[in-house]
Every structure is written in structure tokens, then in C-alpha cells.
Tab-separated table of N, CA, C and O in Angstrom:
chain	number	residue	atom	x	y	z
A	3	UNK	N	-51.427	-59.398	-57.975
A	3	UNK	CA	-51.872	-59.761	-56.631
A	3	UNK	C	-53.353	-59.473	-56.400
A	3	UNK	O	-53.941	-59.887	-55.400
A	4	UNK	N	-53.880	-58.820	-57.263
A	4	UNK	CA	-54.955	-58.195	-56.642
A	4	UNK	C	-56.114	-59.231	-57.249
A	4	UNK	O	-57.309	-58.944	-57.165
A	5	UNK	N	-55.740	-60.212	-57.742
A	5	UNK	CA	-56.533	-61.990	-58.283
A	5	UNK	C	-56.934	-62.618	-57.490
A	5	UNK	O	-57.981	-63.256	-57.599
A	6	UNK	N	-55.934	-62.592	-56.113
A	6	UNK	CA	-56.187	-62.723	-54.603
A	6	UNK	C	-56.655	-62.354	-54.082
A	6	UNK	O	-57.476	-63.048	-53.482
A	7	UNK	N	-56.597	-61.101	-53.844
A	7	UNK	CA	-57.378	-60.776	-52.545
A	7	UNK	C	-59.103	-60.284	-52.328
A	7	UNK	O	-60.077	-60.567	-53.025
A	8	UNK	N	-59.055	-59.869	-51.706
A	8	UNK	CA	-60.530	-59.814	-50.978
A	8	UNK	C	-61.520	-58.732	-51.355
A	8	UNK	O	-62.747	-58.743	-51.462
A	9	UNK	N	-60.420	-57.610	-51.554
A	9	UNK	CA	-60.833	-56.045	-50.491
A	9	UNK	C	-59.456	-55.577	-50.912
A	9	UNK	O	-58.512	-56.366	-50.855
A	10	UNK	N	-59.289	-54.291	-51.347
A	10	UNK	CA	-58.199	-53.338	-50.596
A	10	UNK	C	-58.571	-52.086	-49.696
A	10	UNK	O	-59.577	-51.395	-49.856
A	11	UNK	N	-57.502	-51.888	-48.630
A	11	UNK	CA	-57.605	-50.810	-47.512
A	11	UNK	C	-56.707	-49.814	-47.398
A	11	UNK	O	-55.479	-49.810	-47.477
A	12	UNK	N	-57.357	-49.123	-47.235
A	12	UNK	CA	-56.180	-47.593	-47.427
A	12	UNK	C	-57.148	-46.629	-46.196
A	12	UNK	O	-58.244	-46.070	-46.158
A	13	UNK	N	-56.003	-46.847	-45.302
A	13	UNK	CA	-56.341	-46.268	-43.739
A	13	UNK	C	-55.659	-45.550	-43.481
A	13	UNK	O	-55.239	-45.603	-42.325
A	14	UNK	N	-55.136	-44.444	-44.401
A	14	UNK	CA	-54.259	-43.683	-44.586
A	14	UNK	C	-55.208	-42.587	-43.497
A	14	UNK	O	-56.388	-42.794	-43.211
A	15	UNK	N	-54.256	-41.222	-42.914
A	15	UNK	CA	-55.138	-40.020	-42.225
A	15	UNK	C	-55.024	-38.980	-43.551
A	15	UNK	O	-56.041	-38.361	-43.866
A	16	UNK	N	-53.705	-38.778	-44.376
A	16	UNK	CA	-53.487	-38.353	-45.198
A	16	UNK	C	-53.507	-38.700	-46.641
A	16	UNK	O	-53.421	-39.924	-46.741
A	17	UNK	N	-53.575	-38.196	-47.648
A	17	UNK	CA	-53.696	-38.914	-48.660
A	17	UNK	C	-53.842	-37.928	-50.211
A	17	UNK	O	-54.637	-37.021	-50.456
A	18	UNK	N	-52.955	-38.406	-50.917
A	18	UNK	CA	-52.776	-37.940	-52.658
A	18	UNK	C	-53.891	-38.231	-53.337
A	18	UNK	O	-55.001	-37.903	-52.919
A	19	UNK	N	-53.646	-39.061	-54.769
A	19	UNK	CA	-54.215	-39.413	-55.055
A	19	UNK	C	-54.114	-41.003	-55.155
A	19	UNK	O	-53.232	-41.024	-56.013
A	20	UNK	N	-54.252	-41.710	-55.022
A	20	UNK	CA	-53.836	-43.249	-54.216
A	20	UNK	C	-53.875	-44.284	-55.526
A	20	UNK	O	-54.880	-44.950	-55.771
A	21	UNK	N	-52.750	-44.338	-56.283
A	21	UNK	CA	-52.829	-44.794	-57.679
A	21	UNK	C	-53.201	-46.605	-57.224
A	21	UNK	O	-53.833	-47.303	-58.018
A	22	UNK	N	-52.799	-47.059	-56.128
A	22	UNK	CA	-53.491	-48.053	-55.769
A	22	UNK	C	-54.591	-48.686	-55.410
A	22	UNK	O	-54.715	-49.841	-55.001
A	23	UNK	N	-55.521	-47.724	-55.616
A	23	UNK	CA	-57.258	-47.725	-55.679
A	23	UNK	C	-57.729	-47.566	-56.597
A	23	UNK	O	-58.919	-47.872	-56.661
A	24	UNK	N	-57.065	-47.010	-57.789
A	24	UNK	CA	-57.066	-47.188	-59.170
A	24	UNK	C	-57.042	-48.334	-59.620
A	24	UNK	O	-58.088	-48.692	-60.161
A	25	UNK	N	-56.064	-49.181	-59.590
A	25	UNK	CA	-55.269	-50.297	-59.863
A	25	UNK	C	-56.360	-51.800	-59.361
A	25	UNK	O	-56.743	-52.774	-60.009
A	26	UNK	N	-56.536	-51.453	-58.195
A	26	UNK	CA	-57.886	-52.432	-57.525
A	26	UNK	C	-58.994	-52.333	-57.761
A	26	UNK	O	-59.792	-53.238	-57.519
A	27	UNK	N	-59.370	-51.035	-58.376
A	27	UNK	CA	-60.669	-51.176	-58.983
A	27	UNK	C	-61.233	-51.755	-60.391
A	27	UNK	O	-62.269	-52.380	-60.618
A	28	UNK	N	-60.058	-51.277	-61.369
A	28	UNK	CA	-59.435	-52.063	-62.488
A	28	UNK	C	-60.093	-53.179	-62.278
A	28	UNK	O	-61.061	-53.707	-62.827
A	29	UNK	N	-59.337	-53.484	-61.299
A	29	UNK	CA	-59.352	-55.547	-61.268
A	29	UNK	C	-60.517	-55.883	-60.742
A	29	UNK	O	-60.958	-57.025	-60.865
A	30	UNK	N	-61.206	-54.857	-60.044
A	30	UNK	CA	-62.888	-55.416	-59.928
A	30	UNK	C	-62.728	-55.981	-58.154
A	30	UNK	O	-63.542	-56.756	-57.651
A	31	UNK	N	-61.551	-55.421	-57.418
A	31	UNK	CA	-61.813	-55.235	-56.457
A	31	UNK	C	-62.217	-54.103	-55.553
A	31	UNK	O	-61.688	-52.991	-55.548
A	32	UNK	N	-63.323	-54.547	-54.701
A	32	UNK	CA	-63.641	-53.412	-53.860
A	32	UNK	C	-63.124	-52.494	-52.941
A	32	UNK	O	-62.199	-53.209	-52.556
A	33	UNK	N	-63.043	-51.826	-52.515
A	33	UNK	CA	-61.909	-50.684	-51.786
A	33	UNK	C	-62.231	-50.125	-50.347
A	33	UNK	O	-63.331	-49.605	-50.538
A	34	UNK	N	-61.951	-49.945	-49.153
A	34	UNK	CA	-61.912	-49.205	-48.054
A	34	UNK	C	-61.398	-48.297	-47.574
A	34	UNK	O	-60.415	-48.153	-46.846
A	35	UNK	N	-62.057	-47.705	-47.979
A	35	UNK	CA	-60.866	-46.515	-47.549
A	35	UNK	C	-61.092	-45.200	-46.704
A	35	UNK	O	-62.279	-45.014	-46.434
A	36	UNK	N	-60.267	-44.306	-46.258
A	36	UNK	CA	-60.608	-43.235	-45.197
A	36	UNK	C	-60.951	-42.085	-45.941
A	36	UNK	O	-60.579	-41.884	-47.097
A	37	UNK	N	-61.569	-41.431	-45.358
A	37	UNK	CA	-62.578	-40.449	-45.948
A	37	UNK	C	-61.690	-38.796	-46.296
A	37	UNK	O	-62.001	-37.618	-46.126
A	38	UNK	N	-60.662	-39.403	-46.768
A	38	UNK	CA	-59.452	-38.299	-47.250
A	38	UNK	C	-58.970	-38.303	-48.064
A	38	UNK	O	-58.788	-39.272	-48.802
A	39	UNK	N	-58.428	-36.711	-48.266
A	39	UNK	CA	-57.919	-36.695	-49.779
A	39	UNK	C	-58.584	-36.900	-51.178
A	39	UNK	O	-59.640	-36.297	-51.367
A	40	UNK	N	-58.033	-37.769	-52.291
A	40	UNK	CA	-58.325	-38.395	-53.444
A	40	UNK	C	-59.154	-39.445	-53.154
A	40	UNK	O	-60.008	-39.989	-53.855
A	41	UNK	N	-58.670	-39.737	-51.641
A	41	UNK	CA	-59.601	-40.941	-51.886
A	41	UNK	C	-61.327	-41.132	-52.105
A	41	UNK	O	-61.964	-42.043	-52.634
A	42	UNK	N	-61.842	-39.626	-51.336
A	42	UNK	CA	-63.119	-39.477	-51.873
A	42	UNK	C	-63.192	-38.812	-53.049
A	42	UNK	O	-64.355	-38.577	-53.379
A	43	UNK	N	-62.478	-38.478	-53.694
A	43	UNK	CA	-62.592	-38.281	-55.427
A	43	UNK	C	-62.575	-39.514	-56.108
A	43	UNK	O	-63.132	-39.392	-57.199
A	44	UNK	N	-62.122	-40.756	-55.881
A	44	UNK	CA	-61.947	-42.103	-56.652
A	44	UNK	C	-63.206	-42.858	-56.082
A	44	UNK	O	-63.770	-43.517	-56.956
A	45	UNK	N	-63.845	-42.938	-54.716
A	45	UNK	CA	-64.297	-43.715	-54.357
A	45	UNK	C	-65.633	-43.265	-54.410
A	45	UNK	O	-65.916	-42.083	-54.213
A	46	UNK	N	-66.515	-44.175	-54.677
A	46	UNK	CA	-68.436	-43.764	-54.728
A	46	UNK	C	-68.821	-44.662	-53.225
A	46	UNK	O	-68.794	-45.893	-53.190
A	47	UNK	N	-69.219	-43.690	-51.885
A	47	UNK	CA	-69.350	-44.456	-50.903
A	47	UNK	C	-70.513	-45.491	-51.077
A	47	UNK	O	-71.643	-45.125	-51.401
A	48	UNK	N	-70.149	-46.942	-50.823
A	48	UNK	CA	-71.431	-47.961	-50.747
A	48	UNK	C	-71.556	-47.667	-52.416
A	48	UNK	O	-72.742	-47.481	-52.686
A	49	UNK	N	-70.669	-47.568	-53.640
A	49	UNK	CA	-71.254	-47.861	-54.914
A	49	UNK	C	-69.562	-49.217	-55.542
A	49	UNK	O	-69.573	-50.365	-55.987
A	50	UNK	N	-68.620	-48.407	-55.283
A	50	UNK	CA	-67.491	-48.682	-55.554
A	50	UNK	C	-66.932	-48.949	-54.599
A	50	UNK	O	-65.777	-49.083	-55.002
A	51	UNK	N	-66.931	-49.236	-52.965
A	51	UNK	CA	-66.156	-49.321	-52.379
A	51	UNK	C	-67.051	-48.665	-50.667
A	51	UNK	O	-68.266	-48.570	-50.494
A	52	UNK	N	-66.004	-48.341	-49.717
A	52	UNK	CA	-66.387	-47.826	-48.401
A	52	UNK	C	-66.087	-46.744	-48.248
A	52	UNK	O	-65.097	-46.575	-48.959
A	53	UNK	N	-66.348	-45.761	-47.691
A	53	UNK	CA	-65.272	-44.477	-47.341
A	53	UNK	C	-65.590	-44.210	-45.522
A	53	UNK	O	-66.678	-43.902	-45.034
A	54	UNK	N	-64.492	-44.404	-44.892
A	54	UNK	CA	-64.876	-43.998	-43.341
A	54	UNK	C	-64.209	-43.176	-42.930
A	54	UNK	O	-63.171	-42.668	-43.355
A	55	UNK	N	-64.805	-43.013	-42.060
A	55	UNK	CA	-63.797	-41.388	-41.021
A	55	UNK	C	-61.837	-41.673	-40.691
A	55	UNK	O	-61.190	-42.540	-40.103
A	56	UNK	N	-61.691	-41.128	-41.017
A	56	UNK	CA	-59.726	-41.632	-40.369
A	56	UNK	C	-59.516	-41.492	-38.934
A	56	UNK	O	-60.250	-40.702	-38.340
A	57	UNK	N	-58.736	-42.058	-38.361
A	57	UNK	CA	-58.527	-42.362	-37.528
A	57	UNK	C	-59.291	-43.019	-36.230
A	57	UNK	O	-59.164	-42.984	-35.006
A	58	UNK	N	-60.296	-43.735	-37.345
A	58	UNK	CA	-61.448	-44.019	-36.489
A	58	UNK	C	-61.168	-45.900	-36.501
A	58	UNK	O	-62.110	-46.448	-37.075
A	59	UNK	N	-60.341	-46.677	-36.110
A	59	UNK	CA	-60.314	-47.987	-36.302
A	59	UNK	C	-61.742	-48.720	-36.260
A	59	UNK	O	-62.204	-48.958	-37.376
A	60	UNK	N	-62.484	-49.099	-35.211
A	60	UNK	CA	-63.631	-49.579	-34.974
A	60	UNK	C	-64.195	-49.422	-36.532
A	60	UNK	O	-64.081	-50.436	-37.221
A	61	UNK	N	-64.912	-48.013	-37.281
A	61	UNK	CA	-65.665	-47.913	-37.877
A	61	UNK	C	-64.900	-48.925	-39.133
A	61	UNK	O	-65.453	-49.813	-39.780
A	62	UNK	N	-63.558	-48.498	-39.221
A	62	UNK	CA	-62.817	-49.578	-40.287
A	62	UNK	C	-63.260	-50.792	-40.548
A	62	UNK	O	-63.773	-51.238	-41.574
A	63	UNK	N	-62.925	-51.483	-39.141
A	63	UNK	CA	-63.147	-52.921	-39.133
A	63	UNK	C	-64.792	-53.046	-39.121
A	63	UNK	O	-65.309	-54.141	-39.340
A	64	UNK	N	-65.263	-52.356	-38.964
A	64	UNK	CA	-66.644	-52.540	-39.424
A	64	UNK	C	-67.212	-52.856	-40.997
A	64	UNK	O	-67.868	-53.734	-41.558
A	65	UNK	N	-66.493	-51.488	-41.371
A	65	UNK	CA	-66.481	-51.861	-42.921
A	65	UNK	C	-65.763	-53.160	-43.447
A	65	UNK	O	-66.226	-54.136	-44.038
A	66	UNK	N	-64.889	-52.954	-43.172
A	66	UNK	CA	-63.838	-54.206	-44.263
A	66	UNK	C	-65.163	-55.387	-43.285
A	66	UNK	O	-66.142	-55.613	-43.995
A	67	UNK	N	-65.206	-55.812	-42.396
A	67	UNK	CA	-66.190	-57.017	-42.170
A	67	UNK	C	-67.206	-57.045	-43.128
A	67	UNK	O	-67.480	-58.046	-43.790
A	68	UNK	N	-67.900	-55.713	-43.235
A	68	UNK	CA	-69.279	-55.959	-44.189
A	68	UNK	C	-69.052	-56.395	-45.445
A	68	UNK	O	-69.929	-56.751	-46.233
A	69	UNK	N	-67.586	-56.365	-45.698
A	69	UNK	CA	-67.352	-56.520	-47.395
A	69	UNK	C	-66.676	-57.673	-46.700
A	69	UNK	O	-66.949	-57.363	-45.541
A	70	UNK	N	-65.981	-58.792	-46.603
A	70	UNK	CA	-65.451	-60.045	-46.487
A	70	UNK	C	-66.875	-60.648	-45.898
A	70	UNK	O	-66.933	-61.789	-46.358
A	71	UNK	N	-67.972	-60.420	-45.144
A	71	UNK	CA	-68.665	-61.322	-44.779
A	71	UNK	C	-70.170	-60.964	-45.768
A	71	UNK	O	-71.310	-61.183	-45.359
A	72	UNK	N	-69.792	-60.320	-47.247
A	72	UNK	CA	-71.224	-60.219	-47.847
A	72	UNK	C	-70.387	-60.406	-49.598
A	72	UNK	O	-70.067	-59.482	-50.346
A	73	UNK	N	-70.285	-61.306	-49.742
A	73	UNK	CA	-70.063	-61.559	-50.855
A	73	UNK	C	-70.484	-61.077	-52.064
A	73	UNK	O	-69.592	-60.832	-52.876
A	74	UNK	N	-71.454	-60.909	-52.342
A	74	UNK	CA	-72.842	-60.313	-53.592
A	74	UNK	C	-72.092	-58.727	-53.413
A	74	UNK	O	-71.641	-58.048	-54.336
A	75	UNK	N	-72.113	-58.312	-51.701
A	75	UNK	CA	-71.561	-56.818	-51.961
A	75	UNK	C	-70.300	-56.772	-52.509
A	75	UNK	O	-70.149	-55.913	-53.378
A	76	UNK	N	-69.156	-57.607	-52.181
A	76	UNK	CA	-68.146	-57.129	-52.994
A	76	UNK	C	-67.715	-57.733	-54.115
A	76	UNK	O	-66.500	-57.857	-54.269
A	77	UNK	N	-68.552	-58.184	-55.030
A	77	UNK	CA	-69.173	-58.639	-56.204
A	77	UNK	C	-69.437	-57.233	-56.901
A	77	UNK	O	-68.698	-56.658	-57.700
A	78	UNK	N	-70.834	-56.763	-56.339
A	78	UNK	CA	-71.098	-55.767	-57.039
A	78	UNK	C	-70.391	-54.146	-57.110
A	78	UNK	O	-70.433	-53.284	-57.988
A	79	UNK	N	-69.808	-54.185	-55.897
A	79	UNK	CA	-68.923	-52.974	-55.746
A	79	UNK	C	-67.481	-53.096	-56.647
A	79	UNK	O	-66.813	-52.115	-56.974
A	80	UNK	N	-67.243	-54.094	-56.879
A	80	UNK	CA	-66.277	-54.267	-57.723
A	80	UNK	C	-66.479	-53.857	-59.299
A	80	UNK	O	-65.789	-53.389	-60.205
A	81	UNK	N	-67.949	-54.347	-59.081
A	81	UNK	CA	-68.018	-54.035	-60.905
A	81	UNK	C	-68.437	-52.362	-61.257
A	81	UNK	O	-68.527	-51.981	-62.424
């Protein structure tokens, strides 16, 4: 699935280690995710992906916009 899509998001408040941000990065997709847990151990903010505050929606949809409306960025964050 991940041939499809865009972006993955993980808007989790809590969080392991998120073997599904693994898996999407693999595939050279870029990642969003909340600024918890593993997830800032997997994620390089603005290199590999987003990292935002949890429970903060607004700042979310901010991010995931900057990556669906900048192509080149989630191009290069992927790789």
C-alpha cells in the first residue's frame, strides 16, 4: 500500500516504537508524526519526515499540507 500513498501519519499522544514508520520509510515515503515516544528516535525533523507537538491538530494539518502541497519535499524526505 504504501506505492500509493502520499505521506504516512502517526498522531498517536502515545507511542512504542512504530514499526510502521519503519516500513514507510523503506518505501521512500515521508512520515508525520507526533513528537513522542520512538517516534522521535526514527524520525529526523524536516530531514526524513515531520515531527509535531501531540495533541495539537492545527499544527498537524499544517504539516501533512506542507508535504502533499510540495512535492520536491516529499521526494526528498523520502529518500
Amino acid at each position: 500500500l504504501f506505492k500509493i500513498v502520499d505521506l504516512l501519519v502517526i498522531s498517536s499522544i502515545r507511542e512504542g516504537l512504530p514499526i510502521v514508520a519503519l516500513e514507510a520509510m523503506a518505501e521512500g515515503v515521508p512520515v508525520v508524526a507526533t513528537d513522542v515516544g520512538g517516534n522521535r528516535e526514527l524520525i529526523i525533523n524536516r530531514e526524513t519526515g515531520l515531527l509535531v507537538p501531540a495533541r495539537n491538530p492545527n499544527i498537524l494539518a499544517e504539516a501533512i499540507m506542507s508535504i502533499i502541497n510540495n512535492h520536491d519535499v516529499a521526494i526528498r524526505m523520502g529518500k
